[in-house]
Coordinates of C-alpha atoms in Angstrom, one line a residue:
Chain A
M1271 CA 0.0 0.0 0.0
S1272 CA 2.7 2.4 0.9
E1273 CA 4.5 1.7 -2.4
F1274 CA 1.3 2.6 -4.1
I1275 CA 1.0 5.9 -2.2
D1276 CA 4.7 6.6 -3.0
F1277 CA 3.9 5.9 -6.7
F1278 CA 1.1 8.5 -6.7
V1279 CA 2.6 11.1 -4.3
G1280 CA 6.2 10.8 -5.4
K1281 CA 5.3 11.6 -9.0
Y1282 CA 2.6 14.1 -8.3
N1283 CA 4.0 16.5 -11.0
Y1284 CA 3.3 13.9 -13.7
W1285 CA -0.2 13.2 -12.4
A1286 CA -0.9 16.9 -12.4
F1287 CA 0.3 17.4 -15.9
I1288 CA -1.6 14.4 -17.2
L1289 CA -4.8 15.5 -15.6
L1290 CA -4.5 19.0 -17.0
M1291 CA -3.6 17.6 -20.5
M1292 CA -6.7 15.3 -20.4
I1293 CA -8.9 18.2 -19.3
G1294 CA -7.6 20.2 -22.2
L1295 CA -8.0 17.4 -24.7
Y1296 CA -11.5 16.6 -23.4
A1297 CA -12.6 20.2 -23.9
M1298 CA -11.2 20.3 -27.4
I1299 CA -13.0 17.1 -28.4
A1300 CA -16.2 17.2 -26.5
K1301 CA -17.2 20.8 -26.1
K1302 CA -19.4 22.3 -28.8
N1303 CA -18.5 25.9 -28.2
L1304 CA -15.5 27.2 -30.1
A1305 CA -14.4 29.5 -27.3
K1306 CA -14.4 26.5 -24.9
K1307 CA -12.4 24.5 -27.4
I1308 CA -9.8 27.3 -27.6
I1309 CA -9.6 27.4 -23.8
G1310 CA -9.1 23.6 -23.8
M1311 CA -6.3 24.1 -26.3
N1312 CA -4.6 26.5 -24.1
I1313 CA -4.9 24.3 -21.0
F1314 CA -3.5 21.4 -23.1
Q1315 CA -0.4 23.5 -24.1
T1316 CA 0.0 24.7 -20.5
A1317 CA 0.1 21.2 -19.2
I1318 CA 3.1 20.3 -21.4
I1319 CA 4.8 23.5 -20.3
L1320 CA 4.3 22.5 -16.7
F1321 CA 5.7 19.0 -17.5
Y1322 CA 8.9 20.5 -18.8
I1323 CA 9.2 22.9 -15.9
S1324 CA 8.7 20.2 -13.3
T1325 CA 11.4 18.0 -14.8
A1326 CA 13.9 20.8 -14.2
A1327 CA 13.4 20.7 -10.4
K1328 CA 16.0 18.9 -8.3
G1329 CA 15.6 17.7 -4.7
G1330 CA 17.9 18.7 -1.9
G1331 CA 17.5 22.5 -1.8
A1332 CA 18.5 23.2 -5.4
S1333 CA 17.9 26.9 -6.2
I1334 CA 17.5 29.0 -9.2
P1335 CA 20.6 29.0 -11.4
I1336 CA 22.2 32.2 -10.3
I1337 CA 25.6 31.4 -8.9
A1338 CA 25.9 32.7 -5.3
H1339 CA 29.0 34.8 -4.6
G1340 CA 29.9 34.2 -8.2
H1341 CA 31.3 37.5 -9.1
G1342 CA 34.2 36.8 -11.4
H1343 CA 37.2 35.5 -9.5
G1344 CA 35.1 34.0 -6.6
L1345 CA 33.8 31.4 -9.0
S1346 CA 36.9 29.3 -9.2
E1347 CA 37.1 28.9 -5.4
H1348 CA 33.5 27.9 -4.9
G1349 CA 33.0 26.2 -8.2
A1350 CA 29.5 25.6 -9.5
R1351 CA 28.0 22.3 -8.5
A1352 CA 25.3 21.4 -10.9
A1353 CA 23.3 19.6 -8.2
D1354 CA 22.9 22.9 -6.3
Y1355 CA 20.9 24.5 -9.1
I1356 CA 17.8 23.5 -10.9
N1357 CA 18.2 22.8 -14.6
P1358 CA 17.7 26.1 -16.5
L1359 CA 17.4 24.5 -20.0
P1360 CA 13.7 23.4 -19.7
H1361 CA 12.8 26.9 -18.5
V1362 CA 14.5 28.4 -21.5
L1363 CA 12.8 26.0 -23.8
M1364 CA 9.4 26.7 -22.3
L1365 CA 9.9 30.4 -22.7
T1366 CA 9.8 29.7 -26.4
A1367 CA 6.9 27.3 -26.0
I1368 CA 5.0 30.0 -24.1
V1369 CA 5.5 32.4 -27.0
V1370 CA 4.3 29.8 -29.4
S1371 CA 1.2 29.1 -27.3
V1372 CA 0.4 32.8 -27.0
A1373 CA 0.8 33.2 -30.8
T1374 CA -1.4 30.1 -31.4
L1375 CA -4.0 31.6 -29.0
G1376 CA -3.9 34.9 -30.8
V1377 CA -4.5 33.3 -34.2
A1378 CA -7.2 31.1 -32.8
L1379 CA -9.0 34.0 -31.2
T1380 CA -8.7 36.1 -34.4
L1381 CA -10.3 33.3 -36.4
A1382 CA -13.0 32.8 -33.7
V1383 CA -13.9 36.5 -34.0
K1384 CA -14.1 36.1 -37.8
V1385 CA -16.3 33.1 -37.4
Y1386 CA -18.5 35.0 -35.0
H1387 CA -19.0 37.9 -37.3
Q1388 CA -19.8 35.5 -40.1
Y1389 CA -22.3 33.3 -38.4
G1390 CA -23.3 35.3 -35.3
T1391 CA -22.5 32.4 -33.0
L1392 CA -19.7 30.3 -31.7
E1393 CA -21.8 27.1 -31.1
E1394 CA -20.7 24.5 -33.6
D1395 CA -24.3 23.1 -34.0
E1396 CA -25.7 26.5 -34.8
I1397 CA -22.9 27.2 -37.2
A1398 CA -23.6 23.9 -39.0
D1399 CA -27.3 24.8 -39.2
R1400 CA -26.4 28.2 -40.8
I1401 CA -24.1 26.6 -43.3
R1402 CA -26.7 24.0 -44.2
A1403 CA -29.2 26.8 -44.7
Q1404 CA -26.8 28.8 -46.9
T1405 CA -25.8 25.9 -49.1
G1406 CA -29.1 24.0 -49.2
G1407 CA -27.8 20.9 -47.5
E1408 CA -24.8 20.2 -49.6
P1409 CA -21.4 19.8 -48.0
Chain B
M1327 CA 30.7 27.7 -51.9
S1328 CA 30.0 30.0 -49.0
P1329 CA 30.3 28.3 -45.6
H1330 CA 27.1 29.9 -44.6
L1331 CA 25.1 28.3 -47.3
P1332 CA 23.0 26.0 -45.0
A1333 CA 21.7 29.1 -43.1
L1334 CA 20.5 30.9 -46.2
P1335 CA 17.3 29.0 -47.0
V1336 CA 16.0 30.0 -43.6
V1337 CA 17.6 33.4 -43.1
V1338 CA 16.8 34.9 -46.5
P1339 CA 13.0 34.3 -46.4
L1340 CA 12.9 35.3 -42.7
L1341 CA 14.5 38.7 -43.4
S1342 CA 12.4 39.1 -46.5
A1343 CA 9.3 38.8 -44.3
L1344 CA 10.5 41.8 -42.3
L1345 CA 11.3 43.7 -45.6
I1346 CA 7.9 42.9 -47.0
T1347 CA 6.2 44.2 -43.8
I1348 CA 8.2 47.4 -43.6
L1349 CA 8.4 48.3 -47.3
G1350 CA 5.0 46.9 -48.3
W1351 CA 3.0 49.4 -46.4
S1352 CA 4.3 52.3 -48.4
N1353 CA 4.3 50.5 -51.8
R1354 CA 1.8 47.7 -52.5
R1355 CA 3.7 46.6 -55.5
L1356 CA 6.8 45.6 -53.6
P1357 CA 5.8 42.5 -51.6
F1358 CA 5.7 40.2 -54.7
P1359 CA 9.1 41.1 -56.1
I1360 CA 10.7 40.8 -52.6
A1361 CA 9.1 37.4 -52.1
L1362 CA 10.2 36.4 -55.6
V1363 CA 13.8 37.4 -54.9
A1364 CA 13.8 35.7 -51.5
L1365 CA 12.5 32.4 -52.8
T1366 CA 14.7 32.4 -55.8
A1367 CA 17.7 32.9 -53.5
G1368 CA 16.3 30.1 -51.4
L1369 CA 16.0 27.8 -54.3
L1370 CA 19.5 28.6 -55.5
S1371 CA 21.0 28.0 -52.1
A1372 CA 19.0 24.8 -51.9
L1373 CA 20.5 23.7 -55.2
G1374 CA 23.9 24.8 -54.0
L1375 CA 23.5 22.7 -50.9
M1376 CA 22.4 19.7 -53.0
K1377 CA 25.5 20.1 -55.1
D1378 CA 27.8 20.3 -52.0
V1379 CA 26.1 17.3 -50.4
L1380 CA 26.6 15.3 -53.6
A1381 CA 30.2 16.3 -53.8
R1382 CA 31.2 16.1 -50.1
G1383 CA 28.6 14.2 -48.2
V1384 CA 26.9 15.4 -45.0
I1385 CA 27.3 19.1 -44.2
G1386 CA 27.2 20.4 -40.6
Y1387 CA 26.6 24.1 -39.7
N1388 CA 26.5 25.6 -36.3
M1389 CA 24.0 28.5 -36.1
G1390 CA 25.8 31.6 -34.8
G1391 CA 29.0 29.7 -34.4
W1392 CA 27.9 28.0 -31.2
D1393 CA 29.0 24.4 -31.0
P1394 CA 26.4 21.8 -30.2
P1395 CA 25.0 20.9 -27.7
W1396 CA 24.9 24.6 -26.6
G1397 CA 24.0 26.0 -30.0
I1398 CA 21.7 24.8 -32.7
A1399 CA 23.3 22.6 -35.3
Y1400 CA 22.0 22.4 -38.9
R1401 CA 22.7 19.2 -40.7
V1402 CA 22.3 18.7 -44.4
D1403 CA 22.4 15.3 -46.0
H1404 CA 20.9 13.8 -49.2
L1405 CA 17.4 13.4 -47.7
N1406 CA 16.8 16.9 -46.5
A1407 CA 18.7 18.6 -49.4
L1408 CA 16.4 16.8 -51.8
V1409 CA 13.2 17.7 -49.9
L1410 CA 14.5 21.3 -49.5
V1411 CA 15.0 21.7 -53.3
V1412 CA 11.5 20.3 -53.8
V1413 CA 9.9 22.6 -51.2
M1414 CA 11.7 25.7 -52.5
A1415 CA 10.9 24.9 -56.2
A1416 CA 7.2 24.2 -55.4
A1417 CA 7.0 27.4 -53.3
L1418 CA 8.6 29.5 -56.0
I1419 CA 6.4 28.1 -58.8
G1420 CA 3.4 28.5 -56.6
L1421 CA 4.3 32.1 -55.8
I1422 CA 4.7 33.0 -59.5
A1423 CA 1.5 31.2 -60.5
T1424 CA -0.7 32.8 -57.8
R1425 CA 0.4 36.4 -58.4
D1426 CA -2.9 37.4 -60.1
R1427 CA -5.0 35.3 -57.8
V1428 CA -3.5 36.9 -54.7
K1429 CA -4.1 40.3 -56.2
A1430 CA -7.7 39.4 -56.9
E1431 CA -8.5 37.6 -53.7
F1432 CA -6.5 39.7 -51.2
E1433 CA -6.4 43.2 -52.7
D1434 CA -6.0 45.0 -49.4
R1435 CA -4.2 42.2 -47.6
I1436 CA -1.3 41.6 -50.0
V1437 CA 1.3 42.6 -47.4
P1438 CA 0.1 40.2 -44.7
F1439 CA -0.4 37.5 -47.3
Y1440 CA 3.1 37.6 -48.6
T1441 CA 4.6 38.1 -45.2
L1442 CA 2.9 35.0 -44.0
F1443 CA 3.8 33.0 -47.0
V1444 CA 7.6 33.7 -46.8
L1445 CA 7.4 33.0 -43.1
F1446 CA 5.7 29.7 -43.9
V1447 CA 8.6 28.8 -46.3
T1448 CA 11.0 29.9 -43.6
G1449 CA 9.4 27.4 -41.2
L1450 CA 9.4 24.6 -43.7
S1451 CA 13.0 25.0 -44.7
G1452 CA 14.0 25.3 -41.1
I1453 CA 12.3 22.1 -40.3
L1454 CA 14.2 20.4 -43.1
L1455 CA 17.6 21.8 -42.2
T1456 CA 17.7 21.7 -38.4
G1457 CA 19.5 19.0 -36.5
D1458 CA 17.9 19.9 -33.2
A1459 CA 14.7 18.3 -32.0
F1460 CA 13.4 21.3 -30.1
N1461 CA 14.3 23.8 -32.8
L1462 CA 12.3 21.6 -35.1
Y1463 CA 9.3 22.1 -32.9
V1464 CA 9.6 25.8 -33.0
L1465 CA 10.0 25.9 -36.7
L1466 CA 7.1 23.5 -37.0
E1467 CA 5.0 25.9 -35.2
I1468 CA 6.2 28.8 -37.4
A1469 CA 5.1 26.9 -40.4
S1470 CA 1.9 25.8 -38.8
L1471 CA 0.8 29.2 -37.5
T1472 CA 1.4 30.9 -40.8
G1473 CA -0.4 28.0 -42.5
Y1474 CA -3.4 28.5 -40.2
A1475 CA -3.4 32.2 -40.9
L1476 CA -3.0 31.8 -44.7
I1477 CA -6.0 29.4 -44.7
G1478 CA -8.0 31.5 -42.3
L1479 CA -7.6 34.6 -44.6
G1480 CA -9.9 33.1 -47.1
E1481 CA -13.6 33.8 -47.5
G1482 CA -16.7 31.7 -46.8
R1483 CA -16.0 28.7 -44.6
A1484 CA -12.2 29.3 -44.5
P1485 CA -12.1 30.9 -41.0
L1486 CA -14.0 28.0 -39.5
A1487 CA -11.8 25.4 -41.3
G1488 CA -8.8 27.3 -40.2
L1489 CA -9.9 27.3 -36.6
N1490 CA -10.5 23.5 -36.7
Y1491 CA -7.1 23.1 -38.3
I1492 CA -5.5 25.1 -35.4
L1493 CA -7.2 22.8 -32.8
M1494 CA -6.0 19.6 -34.5
G1495 CA -2.6 21.1 -35.5
T1496 CA -1.9 22.2 -31.9
I1497 CA -2.6 18.7 -30.6
G1498 CA -0.2 17.3 -33.1
A1499 CA 2.6 19.8 -32.4
S1500 CA 2.1 19.5 -28.6
F1501 CA 2.4 15.8 -28.8
Y1502 CA 5.6 16.1 -30.7
L1503 CA 6.8 18.6 -28.0
L1504 CA 5.9 16.1 -25.3
G1505 CA 7.8 13.3 -27.0
V1506 CA 10.8 15.5 -27.3
G1507 CA 10.5 16.3 -23.6
Y1508 CA 10.6 12.6 -22.7
L1509 CA 13.7 12.1 -24.9
Y1510 CA 15.4 15.1 -23.2
L1511 CA 14.5 13.6 -19.8
M1512 CA 16.1 10.3 -20.7
T1513 CA 19.2 11.6 -22.6
G1514 CA 19.8 15.1 -21.5
T1515 CA 20.3 16.4 -25.1
L1516 CA 18.2 17.8 -27.9
N1517 CA 20.7 17.5 -30.7
M1518 CA 19.7 14.8 -33.1
V1519 CA 23.2 13.4 -33.5
D1520 CA 23.7 13.3 -29.8
L1521 CA 20.3 11.7 -29.3
A1522 CA 21.2 9.0 -31.9
A1523 CA 24.4 8.3 -30.0
R1524 CA 22.8 8.1 -26.5
L1525 CA 19.5 6.4 -27.3
P1526 CA 20.6 2.9 -28.3
G1527 CA 21.7 2.2 -24.7
L1528 CA 18.1 3.1 -23.6
Y1529 CA 16.1 1.0 -26.1
D1530 CA 14.7 -1.2 -23.3
S1531 CA 13.2 1.9 -21.6
H1532 CA 9.5 2.3 -21.7
V1533 CA 9.9 6.0 -21.6
V1534 CA 11.8 6.0 -24.8
A1535 CA 9.2 3.8 -26.4
L1536 CA 6.5 6.3 -25.2
A1537 CA 8.5 9.2 -26.5
F1538 CA 8.7 7.6 -29.9
F1539 CA 5.0 6.8 -30.0
I1540 CA 4.0 10.2 -28.8
C1541 CA 6.2 11.9 -31.4
L1542 CA 4.9 9.7 -34.1
T1543 CA 1.2 10.3 -33.1
G1544 CA 1.8 14.1 -33.2
L1545 CA 3.4 13.8 -36.6
F1546 CA 0.5 11.7 -37.9
V1547 CA -1.9 14.4 -36.9
K1548 CA 0.3 17.0 -38.6
M1549 CA 0.6 15.0 -41.9
A1550 CA -3.2 14.2 -41.9
F1551 CA -2.8 10.4 -41.6
F1552 CA -6.2 8.7 -41.5
P1553 CA -8.0 8.8 -39.1
V1554 CA -6.5 12.1 -37.8
H1555 CA -6.9 13.6 -41.2
V1556 CA -10.2 15.4 -40.6
W1557 CA -8.7 18.9 -40.6
L1558 CA -7.1 18.6 -44.1
P1559 CA -10.1 18.3 -46.5
N1560 CA -11.9 21.2 -45.0
A1561 CA -8.8 23.4 -44.6
Y1562 CA -7.5 22.8 -48.2
S1563 CA -10.8 22.9 -50.0
N1564 CA -12.2 26.0 -48.3
A1565 CA -8.9 28.0 -48.4
S1566 CA -8.7 30.6 -51.0
S1567 CA -7.3 29.0 -54.2
A1568 CA -4.0 30.9 -53.8
A1569 CA -3.5 29.7 -50.3
G1570 CA -4.5 26.2 -51.3
I1571 CA -2.0 26.1 -54.2
L1572 CA 0.8 27.3 -51.9
I1573 CA 0.2 25.1 -48.9
A1574 CA -1.2 21.9 -50.2
P1575 CA 1.9 20.6 -51.9
L1576 CA 4.2 21.3 -49.0
T1577 CA 2.9 20.7 -45.5
T1578 CA 2.1 17.0 -45.5
K1579 CA 5.3 16.2 -47.5
V1580 CA 7.5 18.0 -45.0
M1581 CA 5.8 16.2 -42.1
I1582 CA 6.6 12.9 -43.7
Y1583 CA 10.2 14.0 -44.0
V1584 CA 10.1 14.7 -40.2
M1585 CA 8.8 11.2 -39.6
I1586 CA 11.5 9.7 -41.7
R1587 CA 14.1 11.8 -40.0
I1588 CA 13.0 10.9 -36.4
T1589 CA 12.8 7.2 -37.3
L1590 CA 16.0 6.9 -39.2
T1591 CA 18.3 9.5 -37.7
V1592 CA 17.2 10.2 -34.1
F1593 CA 16.3 6.5 -33.6
T1594 CA 18.0 3.8 -35.5
P1595 CA 16.1 1.8 -38.2
D1596 CA 16.3 -1.4 -36.1
Y1597 CA 14.6 0.3 -33.2
A1598 CA 11.5 1.1 -35.1
F1599 CA 11.4 -2.0 -37.3
D1600 CA 12.9 -4.6 -35.0
V1601 CA 12.8 -3.6 -31.3
L1602 CA 9.3 -2.1 -31.4
D1603 CA 8.3 -4.1 -34.4
I1604 CA 5.4 -1.8 -35.3
G1605 CA 6.1 -1.7 -39.0
D1606 CA 3.4 -4.1 -39.9
A1607 CA 0.8 -2.3 -37.8
V1608 CA 1.6 1.1 -39.3
V1609 CA 1.5 -0.3 -42.8
W1610 CA -2.0 -1.7 -42.1
L1611 CA -3.0 1.7 -40.8
S1612 CA -1.8 3.2 -44.0
V1613 CA -3.8 0.6 -46.0
I1614 CA -6.9 1.9 -44.2
A1615 CA -5.8 5.4 -44.9
I1616 CA -5.3 4.7 -48.6
V1617 CA -8.6 2.9 -49.0
M1618 CA -10.6 5.4 -46.9
G1619 CA -9.0 8.4 -48.6
S1620 CA -9.9 7.0 -52.0
V1621 CA -13.5 6.1 -51.0
F1622 CA -14.1 9.6 -49.5
A1623 CA -12.6 11.2 -52.6
L1624 CA -15.1 9.2 -54.6
A1625 CA -18.0 10.6 -52.5
Q1626 CA -17.2 14.2 -53.1
N1627 CA -18.8 16.5 -55.7
R1628 CA -16.4 19.4 -55.6
L1629 CA -13.1 19.3 -57.4
K1630 CA -11.0 20.7 -54.6
R1631 CA -12.5 18.3 -52.1
I1632 CA -11.7 15.4 -54.3
L1633 CA -8.1 16.6 -54.6
S1634 CA -7.9 17.1 -50.8
Y1635 CA -9.0 13.5 -50.1
I1636 CA -6.5 12.3 -52.7
V1637 CA -3.8 14.0 -50.6
V1638 CA -5.1 12.0 -47.6
A1639 CA -4.7 8.8 -49.6
E1640 CA -1.3 9.8 -50.9
V1641 CA -0.1 10.4 -47.3
G1642 CA -1.1 6.7 -46.7
Y1643 CA 1.2 5.8 -49.7
M1644 CA 4.2 7.5 -48.2
V1645 CA 3.7 6.4 -44.6
G1646 CA 3.0 2.8 -45.7
G1647 CA 5.9 2.6 -48.1
F1648 CA 8.3 3.9 -45.4
W1649 CA 7.1 1.5 -42.7
L1650 CA 7.5 -1.5 -45.0
G1651 CA 11.1 -1.1 -43.8
N1652 CA 12.8 -2.3 -46.9
R1653 CA 14.9 -0.4 -49.4
A1654 CA 12.4 -0.5 -52.2
G1655 CA 9.6 0.7 -49.9
I1656 CA 11.6 3.6 -48.4
T1657 CA 12.9 4.6 -51.8
G1658 CA 9.4 4.7 -53.1
S1659 CA 8.3 6.7 -50.1
I1660 CA 11.1 9.3 -50.6
L1661 CA 10.6 9.4 -54.3
H1662 CA 6.9 9.9 -53.7
I1663 CA 7.6 12.9 -51.5
V1664 CA 9.2 14.5 -54.6
N1665 CA 6.5 13.3 -57.0
D1666 CA 3.5 14.0 -54.8
A1667 CA 4.7 17.5 -54.2
A1668 CA 4.8 18.1 -58.0
M1669 CA 1.5 16.2 -58.6
T1670 CA -0.4 18.1 -55.9
L1671 CA 1.0 21.4 -57.1
C1672 CA 0.0 20.5 -60.6
V1673 CA -3.6 19.5 -59.8
F1674 CA -4.2 22.3 -57.3
L1675 CA -2.7 24.8 -59.7
A1676 CA -4.9 23.5 -62.5
A1677 CA -8.0 23.7 -60.2
G1678 CA -7.0 27.3 -59.4
A1679 CA -6.6 28.0 -63.1
L1680 CA -10.1 26.6 -63.8
L1681 CA -11.5 28.6 -60.9
T1682 CA -10.5 31.9 -62.6
R1683 CA -13.1 31.3 -65.3
V1684 CA -15.9 29.2 -63.6
P1685 CA -18.1 30.2 -60.7
G1686 CA -17.4 27.3 -58.5
D1687 CA -15.5 24.0 -58.3
R1688 CA -18.6 21.7 -58.2
L1689 CA -18.2 19.1 -60.9
I1690 CA -21.2 20.4 -62.7
H1691 CA -19.4 23.7 -63.2
L1692 CA -16.7 21.9 -65.2
Q1693 CA -18.9 21.2 -68.1
G1694 CA -17.4 22.1 -71.5
L1695 CA -14.1 23.1 -70.0
F1696 CA -12.0 21.1 -72.4
R1697 CA -13.2 23.5 -75.2
K1698 CA -13.1 26.6 -73.1
M1699 CA -9.8 26.1 -71.2
P1700 CA -7.8 23.4 -73.1
V1701 CA -4.4 24.2 -71.6
S1702 CA -5.6 24.1 -68.0
M1703 CA -7.5 20.9 -68.6
A1704 CA -4.6 19.3 -70.4
A1705 CA -2.4 20.0 -67.3
L1706 CA -5.2 18.6 -65.1
V1707 CA -5.1 15.5 -67.3
V1708 CA -1.3 15.1 -66.9
G1709 CA -1.7 15.6 -63.1
G1710 CA -4.5 13.1 -63.0
L1711 CA -2.6 10.5 -65.0
S1712 CA 0.4 11.0 -62.7
I1713 CA -1.8 10.5 -59.6
I1714 CA -3.4 7.4 -61.2
G1715 CA 0.1 6.2 -61.9
A1716 CA 0.2 6.0 -65.7
P1717 CA 3.7 5.9 -67.3
P1718 CA 5.7 7.9 -68.2
T1719 CA 4.5 10.4 -65.6
C1720 CA 6.4 10.4 -62.3
G1721 CA 3.5 8.9 -60.3
F1722 CA 4.0 5.6 -62.0
F1723 CA 7.6 5.2 -60.9
S1724 CA 7.1 5.9 -57.2
K1725 CA 4.1 3.6 -57.2
W1726 CA 6.3 1.0 -58.9
Y1727 CA 8.8 1.2 -56.1
L1728 CA 6.1 1.2 -53.4
I1729 CA 4.5 -1.9 -55.0
S1730 CA 7.8 -3.8 -55.3
G1731 CA 8.5 -2.8 -51.7
G1732 CA 5.2 -4.3 -50.7
I1733 CA 5.9 -7.5 -52.6
D1734 CA 9.5 -7.7 -51.1
A1735 CA 8.0 -7.4 -47.6
G1736 CA 5.3 -9.8 -48.4
H1737 CA 2.7 -7.3 -47.5
Y1738 CA 0.0 -7.9 -50.1
G1739 CA -2.6 -5.9 -48.2
F1740 CA -0.5 -2.8 -49.0
V1741 CA -0.1 -3.8 -52.7
A1742 CA -3.8 -4.4 -53.0
A1743 CA -4.6 -1.0 -51.4
L1744 CA -2.3 0.8 -53.9
L1745 CA -3.9 -1.0 -56.8
F1746 CA -7.4 -0.2 -55.4
S1747 CA -6.5 3.4 -55.0
S1748 CA -5.2 3.6 -58.6
L1749 CA -8.5 2.2 -59.8
V1750 CA -10.5 4.7 -57.8
N1751 CA -8.3 7.5 -59.1
V1752 CA -9.0 6.3 -62.6
A1753 CA -12.7 6.4 -61.9
L1754 CA -12.4 9.8 -60.2
F1755 CA -10.4 11.6 -62.9
F1756 CA -12.2 10.1 -65.8
R1757 CA -15.5 11.2 -64.3
V1758 CA -14.0 14.7 -64.1
F1759 CA -12.7 14.5 -67.6
E1760 CA -16.0 13.2 -68.9
I1761 CA -17.9 16.0 -67.4
A1762 CA -15.4 18.6 -68.7
Y1763 CA -15.5 17.0 -72.2
Y1764 CA -19.2 17.5 -72.8
E1765 CA -20.8 20.8 -73.4
P1766 CA -23.1 22.3 -70.8
F1767 CA -26.6 20.8 -71.0
G1768 CA -28.8 22.7 -73.3
A1769 CA -26.2 25.2 -74.4
D1770 CA -25.7 23.7 -77.9
H1771 CA -29.1 22.3 -78.8
G1772 CA -29.8 23.0 -82.4
H1773 CA -26.8 25.2 -82.8
D1774 CA -23.5 24.7 -84.6
P1775 CA -21.1 24.2 -81.7
R1776 CA -18.6 26.3 -83.7
A1777 CA -21.0 29.2 -83.6
H1778 CA -19.7 30.2 -80.2
G1779 CA -16.6 28.1 -80.3
A1780 CA -14.4 31.1 -81.0
S1781 CA -15.7 33.3 -78.2
G1782 CA -16.0 30.3 -75.9
R1783 CA -12.3 29.7 -75.7
E1784 CA -11.1 31.6 -72.7
D1785 CA -8.2 30.0 -70.8
A1786 CA -6.7 31.2 -67.6
P1787 CA -4.3 34.2 -67.7
A1788 CA -0.9 33.4 -69.2
A1789 CA 0.9 34.3 -66.0
M1790 CA -0.9 31.3 -64.4
L1791 CA -0.8 29.0 -67.4
A1792 CA 3.0 29.2 -67.9
P1793 CA 3.9 27.8 -64.5
L1794 CA 1.2 25.3 -64.8
V1795 CA 2.6 24.0 -68.1
V1796 CA 6.1 23.9 -66.5
V1797 CA 4.8 21.8 -63.6
A1798 CA 3.0 19.5 -66.0
V1799 CA 6.1 19.0 -68.1
L1800 CA 8.1 18.5 -64.9
L1801 CA 5.8 15.6 -64.0
V1802 CA 6.9 13.8 -67.1
A1803 CA 10.5 14.9 -66.7
L1804 CA 10.6 13.6 -63.1
G1805 CA 9.2 10.4 -64.4
L1806 CA 11.8 10.0 -67.1
Y1807 CA 14.7 10.9 -64.8
S1808 CA 13.4 9.1 -61.7
G1809 CA 16.0 6.3 -62.2
D1810 CA 18.8 8.9 -62.0
L1811 CA 17.1 10.6 -59.0
V1812 CA 17.0 7.3 -57.1
S1813 CA 20.6 6.2 -57.9
A1814 CA 22.2 9.6 -57.5
I1815 CA 20.4 10.9 -54.4
I1816 CA 17.8 8.8 -52.8
Q1817 CA 20.0 5.7 -52.4
H1818 CA 22.3 7.7 -50.3
A1819 CA 19.5 9.0 -48.1
I1820 CA 18.7 5.5 -46.9
P1821 CA 21.0 4.0 -44.3
A1822 CA 23.1 1.2 -45.7
R1823 CA 21.8 -1.4 -43.3
I1824 CA 18.4 -1.3 -44.8
I1825 CA 18.1 -3.8 -47.6

């Protein structure tokens, strides 16, 4: 039983990201409202960003990667032990991924506004009805 | 050759995007020439890279002079040099051919249109050249975001189709990102060469297997592999004809390249084909993709929708051929990347040419077009024959390799699917040709057809026809020289251990 708890609690960051990812995926697939789908998309992307960030963490009091007392010559005496600092690379990568996700959100919202102006609604069922009315039932 | 040649196909279009935005606002006539110059430079540097690779083998290039693993390394070999030439050539021909369409369809949005398009090419050539798995994700998103925007710029149902494409495309790209995350977690590197060196020791790991599957799933979404193809037909058939011509030949082909790159370079061929042993399963999936793509194509009554579903079936060809895992199959798959880009460009361009003179792309609108637009229809016939796989067009040769790969692997389901799809394509295209051959119903009753024959002939503008004819000739030329293409380039793109 305790192994089981360790399995869940010890890897809580993975459970959190999987849960968020599934919420996002569910919203994108099951919701009929385009705005909700876009929100789902953003949750989905954020989940992956959280996954990357959580992998950067290290136990044992590792801090942000700014070398303490590390002004020039002090560095050689203290040295920089990698274990004392969290891994900065996933953070840097996710900075890019955040920019990408903001851009995606921007394009998606722009198109959603266009769709709204065109059909007067963001509900997929109603949009489908309007399209059917316009084209006389043909795809 | 300049040592910075590998950077040019990415940097030149990127800078030209800035130039177009800055200069385009003051002078509306500038965006096209700037894009033209940028893509011509891109094509020339791609050809230069191809020449260098043929002469010297693999070329490495460190972006900004930073050595990997700190910097981003570009790596050019036979495979990506070939696909880069194809992408640049298709983009350049598409750009020239769509000049008038863009003017007509996007009068007041010429600047954003061309900015997005050169950025789209930047993303694609970056995907092809980069040797860094995370950099590939970023460039993938550059190509995708601009692609969404180009499609969403259209009229009618285009914004809705673009929005659905964003939702699907984001799932695909995010899956790829997640897979790369797992690989980084296991190996501590993002450089493809380093990954390839470190992964073989970890092939027992479930995490690595998961990473591979997640990457592959993401790429399947991006390349519109059945059943995750649903974004493609709507996006391509509802996009403005200019955007369709520019995007349709490129995106899916580049994604297939990424799949090949990940499987052959990041992982080793024996991992995918022997350790995981999923080749057979993926080939069966592609059999379903080919059959369903063809059947759906048959059910459509609009030309562009038919062509879009044919693209879905063609993706099945390339994925299936690759996963056969033997030399003939992979050769066929890579050759088909080249041929399918040309074929798709040809038929979408022909459809775009037809749409300059007819009100819509429903099949009924095509009546009498052989008389009215003989050159465009002739090009559509050549494109159609190539998709069917009739010699001497290029489609025949890649299909030949794919079929012989299927026979070598003993995978007769795949062979049957290819033959079935060819038959369906025959039915599809001859239905189109038949409709186009006959005059509109009632138009000629009791009249001499020649009475309005002279005034009836009204082909697309020459600016569009000339590139179309070039592509149609290219389809035959690619077919005639496909043997040389395979022996000079494609054979070197496949690892020697694959037989």
